[in-house]
Amino acid sequence: MSPEEIKQLCISSCKSYYEYLEKTGRGLNEIEVWGIEIIDHYQRIVTLRLSKKIFDAETIFFRFEGDDNKYDTNQIMVLEYDVEKNMLYLEPNAELFNRFINIRTGQLKVIADMKFLVQRVNSWFDQKGSNLQLPTKKSPLEHLAKDFPYFENPVPGMDQKLAIQSILTEPFTYIWGAPGTGKTQLVLANVVVQYVKNNKRCAILAPTNTALEQVMRGVLRMSDAAGIPREKFLRLGHTSKAFAQQYPEVCENFGISTQRLQIEKQMRVVKSVMKKENTTVDDTLLKLEEGLQKLKELKELLEIAEENGSKSTSQKLIKKLLKEIKDAVSVHPLTEMIVKHLEPEGVGTALNQLTSFVTTQKKEEAVIQAKAVEFSAMPEHELKNMLAELEQSRNKLKGSNERARNAAVVAATLDSYIFRFIEDDLEVEHIFLDEAGYACAVKAMPLMRNDVPVTFLGDHLQLPPVCEMNDMEMQDEKQRDVFVWSKSAIHLSRLFDQSKQNAYEAYVNNEETLNGKMSRVDLTHTHRFGKNLASVLNDYVYKNGFGSHSLRGETEIYFVHVETPVPQPRNLNDKPTRESEAEAHAIKQFIETTGLGDYAILTPYINQVKLLGKLMPRDRNEGRILTVHGAQGKEWENILLSVVDTDKKWFTDSRYAKSRGLFLLNTAVSRAKKRLILFGNYHYWKKQHGQLIKGLLDVAEEWKML
């Protein structure tokens, strides 16, 4: 196809997909609210605990029970979204805040509008979709390829060195590797550090927030070691709370929310002077000091009990003090980590952290009080002008591209990139797209512009992009163009040398091949998997000599046999329930008896997620129960996989190409950093020759339940 034909295909696909979502009602993802908490009355900060993940916090709106209106993020501002805990931090306007004070969880819905994302992509191609082309320009660091200054610890292996050389000497590259092969730590981080050191700009993109933060953690670990200031990096869009706490200097919205709090304090002072009132110490600070005093009391109480060797210290008193401390300290949004980890064993650490935080807040409050004295002599019209300027500054902080123009490394999701740079171009000298196999072609196509070198990193033998329209529905001629939403970005380059019909047929027939115009390097050895597991994955999945650097590796495979019934032959029209109560109870017992720390419970099917959630509400609320699709881009120490199927296999069938079961199971394996524990009918699956689950069981050890 010509560049113009590709543009028209992408626009047509957006229109068809939008009409389909609107017609079927699948474009709106309604999310229940499981918890509402007012963190700060004065700053109007509210937290919501949600029932499931938000794809993009910038595209949500809110509905109240009995109110047909929908309220967007202009009326209820999203400050932060903690994807790990599914917590949404909000600042409603004054009118709506009063409704939040008295509302119950069932009276509020958060609605993610997926159609809005489709409209964004459509708008991009309408405005900027001309002159698409595969990159022809090489990296400005090409001269480093022959004598690259690698990190010394660890030094890249031959595969990683070849990948780095390819990135610097080829315009369009694909670095293919499974987890533990060094894609991020040894390849991407090495190149990005040299871009920064040589005063060149680059962008790191990913299809989801989780994937983006995963790759950024790896790059930032290496850039920290290289002595590069974190301010050189800018992560656009909403961050998870954990990432913002770990890397506040990098996060756009975390910095913005902090600045906005300071501006709000200044506005408070100006308003109080205009009303001729005495400026009092911030109530939030008073609460923090109250919590600090009670924390000191608790520490003294625990020390006395330890000195006396007494175990009779009133547990009721300790619990009472802990509750009072948490209530007091929770008034400020930036003390969440102190509250979260506040237990008797960690009182000393919490006391040090809170003391430091309160000291900082006191200094800021002293400055505000000093300014109030200065303001008191100002004429009223000047105070009004100052207040107007402060309000304008606060509103501007909702989003600005200024840092994006100056940062050496800009990181964003594809959706954020498309939205933020639809008017202006992001001027960088190299673009890296991580988890490229999970990105859809239509969203990655905007990278094929301005002849910038592009590098894809990922594993196209894991889960493909998520598309609400299935392959059967795409057979309708009016909806056929939507295939570019389900087609992996890894294969987008073929659109430039295929007709639209050939491209569609290659997709639906699972005959996708990589384009020769994209230089590919395979990373074939992993530290993550041991020799046995790597051999199984090579036999069933990779088939490219994939192997392990070590005998056992970091990830171990276990199984727990569950008497999941194998149904008798049934009518072909009967639909499987896709749930297993026996496996759900076995997993519950396993969690209760083993005391695992970092873990997630995965399953191929949404019905099993719901069943597990009812049985284990705490794990559900903590976001530990997900489909394998929902776990894409994340990792845990331990993965418990509920297989479910023993009849009419679908996602567990690694031999049926249309179900993409091979990719799903491969994705599930790679979510585990330390252990993968399979729950299912062992005797049934050991007979399923040619199936990946059977191969995994061949190298798995039985976990003996007590």
XYZ file of C-alpha atoms in Angstrom:
706
model
C 0.000 0.000 0.000
C 1.070 3.561 -0.560
C 1.405 5.939 2.420
C -1.907 7.561 1.446
C -3.642 4.158 1.244
C -2.311 3.255 4.705
C -3.588 6.558 6.078
C -7.057 5.941 4.605
C -7.062 2.359 5.955
C -6.285 3.641 9.464
C -8.990 6.326 9.270
C -11.523 3.814 7.943
C -10.611 1.355 10.712
C -11.158 4.046 13.371
C -14.591 4.950 12.017
C -15.698 1.314 11.703
C -14.371 0.432 15.149
C -16.020 3.478 16.756
C -19.394 2.650 15.156
C -19.084 -0.948 16.334
C -18.259 0.069 19.917
C -21.122 2.557 19.987
C -23.592 0.056 18.532
C -22.653 -2.809 20.846
C -22.151 -0.683 23.959
C -18.663 -2.108 24.404
C -17.033 1.281 24.187
C -18.032 2.139 27.771
C -16.342 0.226 30.541
C -18.374 0.687 33.736
C -16.302 0.336 36.887
C -17.787 -0.132 40.338
C -16.453 1.857 43.289
C -15.632 -0.345 46.271
C -14.431 2.385 48.599
C -14.588 6.188 48.989
C -12.403 8.158 51.392
C -11.979 11.892 51.944
C -8.249 12.427 52.485
C -8.183 16.204 52.804
C -11.300 18.350 53.241
C -9.494 21.613 52.675
C -7.707 20.534 49.471
C -10.783 18.505 48.420
C -8.760 15.329 47.842
C -10.782 12.116 47.523
C -9.653 8.537 46.904
C -11.712 5.856 45.190
C -10.934 2.140 45.368
C -12.085 0.613 42.081
C -13.314 -2.855 41.175
C -11.072 -3.188 38.115
C -8.314 -1.495 36.192
C -8.638 1.703 34.219
C -7.078 1.591 30.782
C -6.351 5.317 30.690
C -7.254 7.637 33.570
C -7.430 10.571 31.163
C -10.502 9.144 29.415
C -12.841 8.513 32.349
C -15.987 10.270 33.493
C -18.262 9.888 36.505
C -21.970 9.276 37.070
C -23.943 9.677 40.304
C -26.996 7.583 41.079
C -30.191 9.398 40.104
C -28.277 11.926 37.992
C -28.255 11.558 34.201
C -25.367 14.002 33.810
C -21.851 12.784 33.232
C -18.980 14.616 34.913
C -15.598 14.628 33.193
C -12.065 15.287 34.450
C -12.509 19.040 34.118
C -15.076 18.908 36.935
C -13.486 16.036 38.874
C -9.745 16.323 38.299
C -7.671 13.148 38.379
C -4.512 13.819 40.390
C -3.036 10.330 40.272
C -3.959 6.735 39.481
C -2.308 3.929 41.446
C -2.622 1.037 39.013
C -1.250 -1.541 41.476
C -3.844 -0.793 44.161
C -6.559 0.409 41.783
C -6.801 3.687 43.688
C -7.919 6.895 42.012
C -6.911 10.208 43.614
C -9.370 12.995 42.738
C -10.017 16.659 43.307
C -13.705 17.458 42.641
C -14.810 21.048 42.243
C -16.390 22.641 45.329
C -19.967 21.823 44.339
C -19.318 18.158 43.578
C -17.066 17.719 46.622
C -20.112 18.126 48.869
C -21.702 15.150 47.117
C -18.606 13.027 47.721
C -18.769 13.721 51.474
C -22.129 11.979 51.919
C -22.131 9.477 49.060
C -22.123 5.684 49.411
C -20.023 3.437 47.163
C -22.989 2.070 45.221
C -24.104 5.569 44.267
C -21.066 6.370 42.128
C -19.767 4.803 38.920
C -16.496 5.439 37.129
C -16.855 4.954 33.391
C -13.927 4.534 31.038
C -14.766 5.694 27.545
C -12.730 3.512 25.190
C -14.362 5.219 22.196
C -12.558 8.393 23.148
C -9.238 6.641 22.516
C -10.427 5.580 19.073
C -11.412 9.161 18.288
C -7.944 10.335 19.285
C -6.307 7.953 16.830
C -8.746 9.024 14.128
C -7.933 12.684 14.769
C -4.213 12.008 14.550
C -4.471 10.397 11.112
C -6.823 13.143 9.907
C -4.334 15.827 10.896
C -0.927 14.195 10.629
C -1.357 10.915 8.770
C 0.193 12.011 5.477
C 3.725 11.085 4.370
C 3.970 7.914 6.441
C 7.168 5.985 5.767
C 9.422 3.344 7.236
C 12.531 4.897 8.796
C 15.590 5.321 6.568
C 17.743 7.479 8.863
C 20.281 5.814 11.133
C 21.034 6.706 14.733
C 23.115 9.854 15.342
C 25.232 7.597 17.589
C 26.189 5.286 14.713
C 29.843 6.209 15.253
C 29.734 4.442 18.660
C 28.716 1.076 17.187
C 32.257 -0.279 16.702
C 33.549 0.715 20.128
C 30.482 1.088 22.329
C 31.074 2.144 25.984
C 29.061 -0.648 27.643
C 28.215 -0.801 31.318
C 30.850 -2.874 33.048
C 28.513 -4.533 35.512
C 27.033 -6.540 34.002
C 28.763 -6.566 30.622
C 26.393 -7.486 27.754
C 26.827 -10.852 26.062
C 27.299 -11.389 22.333
C 23.540 -11.342 21.615
C 23.043 -8.084 23.498
C 26.089 -6.471 21.836
C 24.739 -7.445 18.427
C 21.361 -5.926 19.362
C 22.997 -2.634 20.412
C 25.015 -2.546 17.201
C 21.862 -3.137 15.150
C 20.009 -0.314 16.960
C 22.808 2.135 16.122
C 23.426 1.078 12.517
C 19.946 0.180 11.226
C 17.042 2.644 10.848
C 14.344 0.156 11.897
C 15.092 -2.658 14.333
C 13.267 -5.302 16.320
C 14.915 -6.781 19.415
C 13.112 -10.037 20.135
C 13.578 -11.685 23.493
C 11.774 -13.482 26.295
C 11.935 -12.241 29.921
C 15.415 -12.321 31.419
C 17.244 -11.988 28.101
C 18.467 -8.455 28.831
C 16.243 -6.411 26.497
C 15.860 -3.614 29.043
C 18.820 -3.792 31.413
C 21.570 -4.664 28.934
C 20.338 -3.376 25.576
C 17.880 -0.491 25.935
C 19.460 1.043 29.056
C 22.940 1.014 27.512
C 21.731 2.861 24.414
C 19.518 5.365 26.263
C 22.347 6.325 28.640
C 24.598 7.086 25.679
C 21.893 9.217 24.071
C 21.715 11.327 27.228
C 25.498 11.532 27.656
C 25.861 12.686 24.038
C 23.158 15.368 24.422
C 20.757 13.571 22.073
C 17.041 13.171 22.743
C 15.010 9.971 22.553
C 11.556 8.685 23.470
C 10.548 5.488 25.257
C 6.980 4.369 24.532
C 4.843 1.386 25.537
C 1.235 0.262 24.936
C 0.138 0.462 28.597
C 0.998 2.372 31.765
C 2.149 -0.820 33.470
C 4.469 -1.781 30.625
C 5.866 1.748 30.481
C 6.686 1.874 34.175
C 8.202 -1.608 34.019
C 10.668 -0.607 31.311
C 11.343 2.785 32.930
C 12.317 1.134 36.205
C 14.921 -0.932 34.375
C 16.316 2.049 32.462
C 16.361 4.324 35.526
C 18.243 1.747 37.605
C 21.033 1.840 35.034
C 20.923 5.610 34.495
C 21.151 6.120 38.281
C 24.239 3.910 38.304
C 25.665 5.974 35.444
C 25.205 9.177 37.474
C 22.588 10.736 35.199
C 20.211 13.137 37.004
C 16.650 11.849 37.038
C 15.436 15.265 35.905
C 16.745 14.313 32.451
C 13.788 11.922 32.203
C 10.123 12.875 31.923
C 7.294 10.371 32.244
C 4.168 11.924 30.697
C 0.637 11.173 31.867
C -0.793 9.573 34.994
C 1.565 7.457 37.042
C 0.994 4.713 39.559
C 1.448 5.797 43.181
C 4.360 3.381 43.688
C 6.257 4.706 40.665
C 5.614 8.308 41.676
C 6.897 7.616 45.188
C 10.039 5.939 43.834
C 10.768 8.385 41.021
C 9.048 11.711 41.825
C 11.592 13.708 39.804
C 10.581 11.850 36.646
C 6.797 12.072 36.934
C 4.950 14.929 35.329
C 1.686 14.606 37.246
C 3.262 13.906 40.634
C 5.237 17.136 40.359
C 2.155 18.980 39.152
C -0.025 17.830 42.035
C 2.676 18.854 44.532
C 3.012 22.283 42.926
C -0.740 22.690 42.915
C -0.853 22.017 46.661
C 1.674 24.811 47.190
C -0.304 27.234 45.025
C -3.466 26.343 46.940
C -1.672 27.264 50.169
C -0.682 30.643 48.748
C -4.257 31.213 47.597
C -5.440 30.449 51.122
C -3.165 33.163 52.494
C -4.247 35.756 49.933
C -7.934 35.017 50.541
C -7.513 35.289 54.309
C -5.753 38.686 53.957
C -8.460 39.949 51.590
C -11.080 39.030 54.193
C -9.048 40.820 56.889
C -8.795 37.575 58.825
C -5.856 36.358 60.879
C -3.921 33.688 59.011
C -3.860 30.552 61.114
C -1.655 27.524 60.855
C -2.854 25.022 58.276
C -5.267 22.490 59.830
C -3.496 19.737 57.896
C -0.226 20.554 59.638
C -1.945 20.578 63.038
C -3.295 17.102 62.326
C 0.149 15.889 61.245
C 1.699 17.220 64.451
C -1.032 15.503 66.459
C -0.228 12.234 64.683
C 3.501 12.759 65.303
C 2.945 13.240 69.035
C 0.830 10.085 69.276
C 3.473 8.181 67.302
C 6.074 9.235 69.905
C 3.755 8.028 72.660
C 3.351 4.664 70.946
C 7.118 4.287 70.532
C 7.682 5.025 74.246
C 4.947 2.549 75.220
C 6.509 -0.227 73.133
C 10.022 0.521 74.456
C 8.861 0.338 78.092
C 7.131 -2.968 77.421
C 10.290 -4.360 75.800
C 12.547 -3.197 78.673
C 10.292 -4.799 81.262
C 9.957 -7.949 79.236
C 6.248 -7.533 79.597
C 3.814 -9.095 77.188
C 0.856 -7.691 79.028
C 0.882 -4.312 77.255
C -2.699 -3.654 76.280
C -3.268 -4.636 72.688
C -6.401 -2.521 72.744
C -4.345 0.550 73.634
C -1.838 -0.176 70.857
C -4.614 -0.631 68.299
C -6.308 2.549 69.528
C -3.089 4.558 69.161
C -2.382 3.081 65.732
C -5.855 4.035 64.533
C -5.557 7.570 65.915
C -2.139 7.985 64.287
C -3.364 6.742 60.916
C -6.441 8.972 61.067
C -4.295 12.010 61.840
C -1.486 11.316 59.368
C -3.851 10.412 56.520
C -4.941 14.050 56.118
C -2.072 14.618 53.676
C -1.901 12.710 50.342
C 1.908 12.485 50.389
C 2.026 10.513 53.667
C 0.257 7.468 52.242
C 3.384 5.261 52.339
C 3.910 6.049 56.045
C 0.311 5.076 56.836
C 0.452 2.001 54.621
C 3.432 0.456 56.427
C 2.560 1.606 59.962
C 2.802 -1.456 62.203
C 4.265 -1.844 65.731
C 7.472 -3.362 64.268
C 8.057 -0.323 62.063
C 7.235 2.484 64.488
C 10.838 3.744 64.602
C 11.086 4.073 60.831
C 7.652 5.697 60.601
C 8.611 8.178 63.341
C 11.756 9.233 61.458
C 9.861 9.611 58.188
C 6.991 11.581 59.722
C 9.345 13.816 61.726
C 11.198 14.714 58.534
C 7.959 15.322 56.649
C 6.431 17.526 59.370
C 9.667 19.527 59.615
C 9.483 20.234 55.889
C 5.828 21.188 56.128
C 6.569 23.569 59.024
C 9.200 25.341 56.961
C 6.759 25.757 54.105
C 4.077 26.991 56.499
C 6.512 29.518 57.990
C 7.138 30.935 54.532
C 3.400 31.225 53.961
C 2.911 33.015 57.277
C 5.733 35.398 56.418
C 4.147 36.144 53.062
C 0.847 36.877 54.798
C 2.522 39.728 56.675
C 3.843 41.110 53.383
C 0.464 40.733 51.697
C -1.381 42.525 54.489
C 0.018 45.907 53.365
C -1.008 45.439 49.740
C -4.054 47.245 48.253
C -7.095 45.074 47.615
C -6.899 45.391 43.809
C -3.328 44.006 43.860
C -4.436 41.112 46.033
C -7.212 40.344 43.545
C -4.724 40.390 40.677
C -2.400 38.105 42.605
C -5.226 35.671 43.334
C -6.214 35.642 39.653
C -2.604 34.895 38.642
C -2.368 32.077 41.180
C -5.592 30.541 39.900
C -4.296 30.809 36.343
C -1.010 29.134 37.326
C -2.870 26.357 39.111
C -5.053 25.673 36.062
C -2.059 25.656 33.724
C -0.434 22.939 35.810
C -3.015 20.460 34.607
C -0.784 19.820 31.623
C 2.109 21.445 29.815
C 4.486 20.307 27.085
C 7.301 22.586 28.270
C 9.229 19.868 30.111
C 8.627 17.523 27.183
C 10.516 19.964 24.960
C 13.505 20.069 27.305
C 13.786 16.531 28.732
C 16.492 14.294 27.274
C 14.270 11.209 27.505
C 10.481 11.440 27.182
C 8.426 8.404 28.221
C 4.742 7.911 27.428
C 2.111 5.369 26.516
C 1.160 5.261 22.846
C -2.235 6.774 23.688
C -0.621 9.632 25.591
C 1.913 10.187 22.784
C -0.829 10.366 20.154
C -2.912 12.750 22.260
C -0.142 15.045 23.514
C 1.591 15.514 20.186
C -1.296 15.821 17.775
C -0.572 19.547 17.388
C 3.192 19.731 17.950
C 5.755 17.102 17.046
C 7.875 15.468 19.723
C 11.313 16.244 18.350
C 13.561 13.307 19.253
C 16.361 11.489 17.457
C 15.299 7.914 18.251
C 12.049 6.236 19.296
C 11.937 3.015 21.312
C 8.682 1.034 21.621
C 8.721 -1.608 24.349
C 6.204 -4.487 24.497
C 5.759 -3.855 20.772
C 4.091 -7.230 20.270
C 1.223 -6.111 22.521
C 0.838 -2.752 20.743
C -1.624 -2.572 17.855
C -0.464 -1.555 14.388
C -2.800 1.417 14.065
C -1.437 3.046 17.259
C 2.200 2.353 16.396
C 1.859 3.677 12.834
C 2.216 7.344 14.033
C 5.855 6.485 14.837
C 6.445 6.003 11.102
C 6.800 9.706 10.473
C 9.541 12.335 10.189
C 12.106 9.644 9.321
C 13.223 9.051 12.919
C 15.075 5.789 13.733
C 12.688 3.369 15.449
C 13.444 0.345 17.615
C 10.817 -2.185 18.680
C 11.469 -4.431 21.680
C 9.264 -7.305 22.749
C 8.108 -10.838 22.154
C 5.570 -11.414 19.377
C 4.974 -14.923 20.744
C 3.139 -13.525 23.746
C -0.344 -12.014 23.850
C -1.338 -9.908 20.828
C -3.179 -6.560 21.176
C -6.635 -6.515 22.760
C -9.447 -5.642 20.355
C -13.136 -5.608 21.315
C -14.128 -6.907 17.877
C -13.294 -10.563 17.281
C -12.000 -12.109 14.055
C -15.398 -13.532 13.096
C -16.972 -10.064 13.271
C -14.160 -8.668 11.116
C -15.244 -10.926 8.272
C -18.093 -8.497 7.661
C -16.827 -6.450 4.707
C -17.910 -3.190 6.372
C -15.817 -4.013 9.444
C -12.826 -5.661 7.791
C -10.507 -2.668 8.144
C -10.638 -3.013 11.941
C -8.016 -5.781 11.667
C -5.262 -3.136 12.126
C -6.519 -2.690 15.715
C -5.888 -6.373 16.377
C -2.751 -6.696 14.239
C 0.486 -6.482 16.252
C 2.764 -3.490 15.698
C 5.558 -5.983 15.025
C 3.941 -6.635 11.635
C 2.969 -3.087 10.661
C 5.867 -2.717 8.228
C 4.281 -5.357 5.951
C 1.469 -2.878 5.229
C 3.941 -0.918 3.098
C 4.546 -3.841 0.697
C 1.183 -5.666 0.756
C -2.209 -4.807 -0.625
C -4.953 -4.236 1.932
C -6.556 -7.554 0.990
C -3.290 -9.485 1.355
C -2.595 -7.820 4.695
C -6.059 -8.749 5.968
C -5.721 -12.362 4.799
C -2.300 -12.715 6.412
C -3.822 -11.551 9.693
C -6.963 -13.731 9.745
C -5.052 -16.825 8.547
C -2.320 -16.354 11.176
C 0.283 -16.142 8.437
C 1.998 -12.962 9.607
C 5.697 -12.724 8.770
C 8.309 -10.160 9.744
C 9.347 -7.667 7.087
C 12.883 -7.772 5.727
C 13.080 -3.982 5.970
C 13.079 -4.357 9.754
C 16.402 -5.595 11.100
C 15.824 -8.289 13.728
C 18.069 -9.578 16.500
C 17.055 -12.525 18.703
C 18.130 -12.635 22.330
C 18.153 -16.368 22.867
C 19.512 -16.883 26.384
C 17.745 -16.018 29.617
C 18.650 -15.751 33.278
C 14.985 -16.032 34.233
C 14.332 -19.654 33.269
C 16.365 -22.763 34.067
C 17.556 -25.216 31.406
C 14.502 -27.521 31.664
C 11.939 -24.729 31.430
C 13.854 -22.928 28.679
C 13.996 -26.194 26.727
C 10.209 -26.620 27.012
C 9.619 -23.046 25.824
C 12.005 -23.563 22.927
C 10.259 -26.801 21.889
C 6.723 -25.417 22.097
C 7.076 -21.654 21.587
C 10.326 -20.063 20.395
C 11.994 -22.798 18.307
C 15.068 -20.625 17.753
C 17.641 -22.224 20.048
C 16.252 -20.505 23.132
C 18.189 -21.593 26.218
C 19.218 -20.724 29.751
C 22.350 -19.269 31.312
C 21.899 -21.432 34.399
C 20.756 -24.872 35.487
C 17.681 -23.833 37.486
C 17.261 -20.169 36.643
C 15.183 -17.810 38.736
C 11.741 -19.238 37.895
C 10.658 -22.638 39.215
C 7.607 -24.595 38.041
C 5.281 -26.445 40.411
C 1.855 -28.027 40.117
C -1.004 -28.685 42.512
C -3.298 -31.471 41.351
C -6.969 -30.546 41.627
C -9.786 -32.968 40.929
C -11.296 -30.683 38.324
C -14.047 -32.830 36.758
C -13.578 -34.009 33.186
C -17.129 -33.749 31.746
C -18.633 -36.635 29.863
C -19.246 -36.084 26.129
C -21.826 -33.363 25.721
C -23.892 -31.770 23.035
C -21.620 -29.751 20.735
C -23.771 -26.665 21.316
C -23.254 -26.723 25.082
C -20.971 -23.922 26.200
C -18.345 -24.609 28.891
C -18.769 -22.587 32.079
C -15.070 -21.641 32.056
C -14.891 -21.837 35.847
C -13.668 -24.372 38.397
C -14.869 -24.212 41.967
C -12.434 -26.955 42.962
C -9.458 -24.958 41.719
C -10.714 -21.784 43.398
C -10.951 -23.528 46.788
C -7.536 -25.153 46.285
C -5.975 -21.751 45.583
C -7.669 -20.227 48.629
C -6.301 -23.008 50.830
C -2.869 -22.636 49.242
C -2.729 -18.895 49.997
C -3.894 -19.411 53.584
C -1.330 -22.143 54.345
C 1.805 -21.033 52.484
C 1.988 -17.365 53.469
C 3.348 -16.201 50.116
C 4.327 -12.550 49.907
C 4.362 -11.109 46.390
C 1.874 -13.105 44.320
C -0.916 -12.897 41.775
C -3.643 -15.353 40.831
C -4.099 -15.606 37.072
C -6.554 -17.514 34.918
C -7.454 -17.446 31.232
C -11.156 -16.803 31.899
C -13.176 -13.926 33.330
C -15.737 -16.308 34.904
C -12.980 -17.856 37.006
C -11.781 -14.372 38.003
C -15.288 -13.606 39.293
C -15.491 -16.905 41.178
C -12.077 -16.398 42.767
C -13.029 -12.833 43.675
C -16.142 -13.951 45.550
C -14.162 -16.559 47.431
C -11.188 -14.264 48.195
C -12.465 -10.671 48.403
C -9.285 -9.389 50.025
C -7.131 -10.608 47.140
C -9.712 -9.204 44.725
C -9.612 -5.793 46.422
C -5.824 -5.761 46.357
C -5.811 -6.417 42.612
C -4.217 -9.851 42.893
C -6.809 -11.760 40.822
C -6.629 -11.145 37.079
C -7.014 -12.730 33.694
C -3.745 -13.428 31.916
C -4.698 -10.661 29.494
C -5.031 -8.250 32.420
C -1.590 -9.197 33.717
C 0.208 -8.254 30.497
C 3.267 -6.119 31.228
C 3.348 -6.969 34.962
C 5.453 -9.349 37.029
C 5.206 -10.958 40.469
C 7.467 -13.218 42.487
C 4.816 -15.960 42.472
C 2.127 -16.696 39.895
C -0.721 -19.076 40.689
C -2.329 -20.141 37.413
C -5.834 -21.597 37.515
C -6.046 -23.638 34.306
C -9.824 -24.393 34.529
C -10.206 -26.348 31.273
C -10.577 -30.095 30.984
C -13.152 -29.930 28.201
C -13.559 -27.890 25.008
C -10.258 -26.143 25.558
C -9.888 -22.589 24.234
C -7.241 -20.296 25.729
C -5.468 -23.335 27.184
C -5.227 -25.033 23.772
C -1.738 -24.196 22.539
C -2.266 -26.168 19.314
C -5.248 -24.150 18.043
C -3.919 -21.012 16.340
C -7.194 -19.071 16.372
C -7.498 -19.132 20.166
C -3.919 -17.832 20.496
C -3.638 -20.117 23.514
C 0.087 -20.637 22.927
C 0.734 -16.924 23.301
C -1.501 -16.654 26.371
C 0.205 -19.494 28.214
C 3.646 -18.176 27.289
C 2.596 -14.810 28.722
C 1.419 -16.455 31.958
C 4.781 -18.224 32.389
C 6.714 -14.994 31.912
C 4.718 -13.109 34.591
C 6.469 -15.225 37.259
C 9.857 -14.077 38.510
C 10.350 -16.838 41.090
C 7.622 -19.482 40.921
C 4.817 -20.544 38.620
C 2.336 -22.890 40.323
C -0.184 -24.607 38.037
C -3.573 -25.581 39.493
C -5.505 -28.101 37.432
C -6.264 -31.718 36.714
C -2.732 -33.137 36.456
C -3.764 -36.568 35.182
C -5.883 -35.083 32.381
C -3.216 -32.674 31.138
C -0.388 -35.228 31.260
C -2.254 -37.087 28.516
C -2.598 -34.009 26.275
C 0.431 -34.573 24.058
C 1.632 -31.599 22.066
C 0.105 -29.122 24.519
C 2.322 -26.548 26.258
C 0.670 -27.250 29.636
C 1.715 -30.884 29.277
C 5.274 -29.743 28.534
C 5.282 -27.531 31.628
C 4.019 -30.378 33.789
C 6.819 -32.587 32.461
C 9.396 -30.328 34.162
C 7.253 -29.259 37.143
C 7.544 -30.491 40.709
C 4.504 -31.293 42.812
C 3.827 -28.815 45.595
C 2.855 -30.918 48.573
C -0.150 -29.350 50.289
C -0.240 -29.711 54.076
